[in-house]
mmCIF file of C-alpha atoms in Angstrom:
data_model
loop_
_atom_site.group_PDB
_atom_site.id
_atom_site.type_symbol
_atom_site.label_atom_id
_atom_site.label_comp_id
_atom_site.label_asym_id
_atom_site.label_seq_id
_atom_site.Cartn_x
_atom_site.Cartn_y
_atom_site.Cartn_z
ATOM 1 C CA VAL A 1 3.538 14.237 0.665
ATOM 2 C CA GLU A 2 4.221 10.793 -1.036
ATOM 3 C CA GLU A 3 3.581 7.661 0.986
ATOM 4 C CA SER A 4 7.117 6.624 0.949
ATOM 5 C CA SER A 5 8.259 10.025 2.282
ATOM 6 C CA ALA A 6 5.660 9.936 5.051
ATOM 7 C CA ARG A 7 6.503 6.380 5.913
ATOM 8 C CA GLY A 8 10.209 7.350 6.273
ATOM 9 C CA ALA A 9 9.467 10.246 8.392
ATOM 10 C CA CYS A 10 7.371 8.204 10.709
ATOM 11 C CA ILE A 11 10.169 5.637 11.079
ATOM 12 C CA GLN A 12 12.688 8.394 11.794
ATOM 13 C CA ALA A 13 10.413 9.959 14.368
ATOM 14 C CA ALA A 14 9.884 6.626 16.044
ATOM 15 C CA ALA A 15 13.519 5.984 16.193
ATOM 16 C CA ILE A 16 14.129 9.292 17.844
ATOM 17 C CA ALA A 17 11.224 8.754 20.290
ATOM 18 C CA GLN A 18 12.480 5.243 21.194
ATOM 19 C CA LYS A 19 16.202 6.329 21.347
ATOM 20 C CA THR A 20 17.047 3.594 18.929
ATOM 21 C CA THR A 21 18.175 3.264 15.406
ATOM 22 C CA VAL A 22 16.176 3.390 12.155
ATOM 23 C CA SER A 23 17.188 -0.108 11.372
ATOM 24 C CA GLN A 24 15.752 -1.476 14.700
ATOM 25 C CA VAL A 25 12.462 0.270 14.069
ATOM 26 C CA ILE A 26 12.220 -1.195 10.602
ATOM 27 C CA GLU A 27 12.884 -4.562 12.003
ATOM 28 C CA GLN A 28 10.301 -4.101 14.762
ATOM 29 C CA TRP A 29 7.623 -2.758 12.411
ATOM 30 C CA GLN A 30 8.105 -5.198 9.489
ATOM 31 C CA PRO A 31 5.079 -7.556 9.244
ATOM 32 C CA ASP A 32 5.645 -11.238 9.382
ATOM 33 C CA VAL A 33 5.015 -13.301 6.174
ATOM 34 C CA VAL A 34 2.098 -15.434 7.294
ATOM 35 C CA GLN A 35 1.464 -17.369 4.065
ATOM 36 C CA ILE A 36 2.699 -17.201 0.463
ATOM 37 C CA ILE A 37 0.010 -17.594 -2.009
ATOM 38 C CA SER A 38 0.826 -19.123 -5.404
ATOM 39 C CA PRO A 39 -0.873 -17.684 -8.495
ATOM 40 C CA ARG A 40 -4.009 -19.464 -9.783
ATOM 41 C CA LYS A 41 -3.301 -21.586 -12.741
ATOM 42 C CA GLN A 42 -5.414 -23.271 -15.240
ATOM 43 C CA GLN A 43 -8.426 -21.132 -14.367
ATOM 44 C CA ASP A 44 -10.428 -18.738 -16.393
ATOM 45 C CA LEU A 45 -9.539 -15.459 -14.810
ATOM 46 C CA SER A 46 -11.375 -13.239 -17.328
ATOM 47 C CA SER A 47 -14.316 -12.426 -14.927
ATOM 48 C CA TYR A 48 -11.776 -11.272 -12.257
ATOM 49 C CA PHE A 49 -10.033 -9.051 -14.777
ATOM 50 C CA GLN A 50 -13.395 -7.636 -16.005
ATOM 51 C CA LYS A 51 -14.402 -6.769 -12.318
ATOM 52 C CA TYR A 52 -11.008 -5.199 -11.761
ATOM 53 C CA ASP A 53 -11.383 -3.038 -14.974
ATOM 54 C CA GLU A 54 -14.810 -1.903 -13.711
ATOM 55 C CA CYS A 55 -13.523 -0.986 -10.272
ATOM 56 C CA SER A 56 -10.274 0.632 -11.509
ATOM 57 C CA ASN A 57 -12.101 2.868 -13.985
ATOM 58 C CA TRP A 58 -14.621 4.094 -11.467
ATOM 59 C CA ARG A 59 -14.307 7.823 -10.777
ATOM 60 C CA GLY A 60 -17.098 8.356 -8.350
ATOM 61 C CA LEU A 61 -14.883 9.791 -5.523
ATOM 62 C CA ASP A 62 -12.651 12.004 -7.723
ATOM 63 C CA ARG A 63 -12.810 15.648 -7.266
ATOM 64 C CA LYS A 64 -14.769 17.563 -9.815
ATOM 65 C CA LYS A 65 -12.826 20.345 -11.620
ATOM 66 C CA GLU A 66 -14.028 23.730 -10.549
ATOM 67 C CA LYS A 67 -15.068 26.100 -13.300
ATOM 68 C CA VAL A 68 -13.126 29.279 -13.351
#
C-alpha cells in the first residue's frame, strides 16, 4: 500500500469514528508551520551533497535477492 493510500484510509476511518467530515479531520491533523527556513546562500554545500550521496547510495538494509 502506498503511503498516500494508507494516509487517506486513516483519515477516512478517523472521520467515521469521530462522526465528522474528512475535511474536519484533515484540519485537525494538519501540523502547524512553526518556522520557515530559508535556503543557505553563499556557502559551500559540496560536503553536504557528498554526505547525502553516500547515505542515499547505501544499500545495507535492502533485501538480498533469493537464489532460485
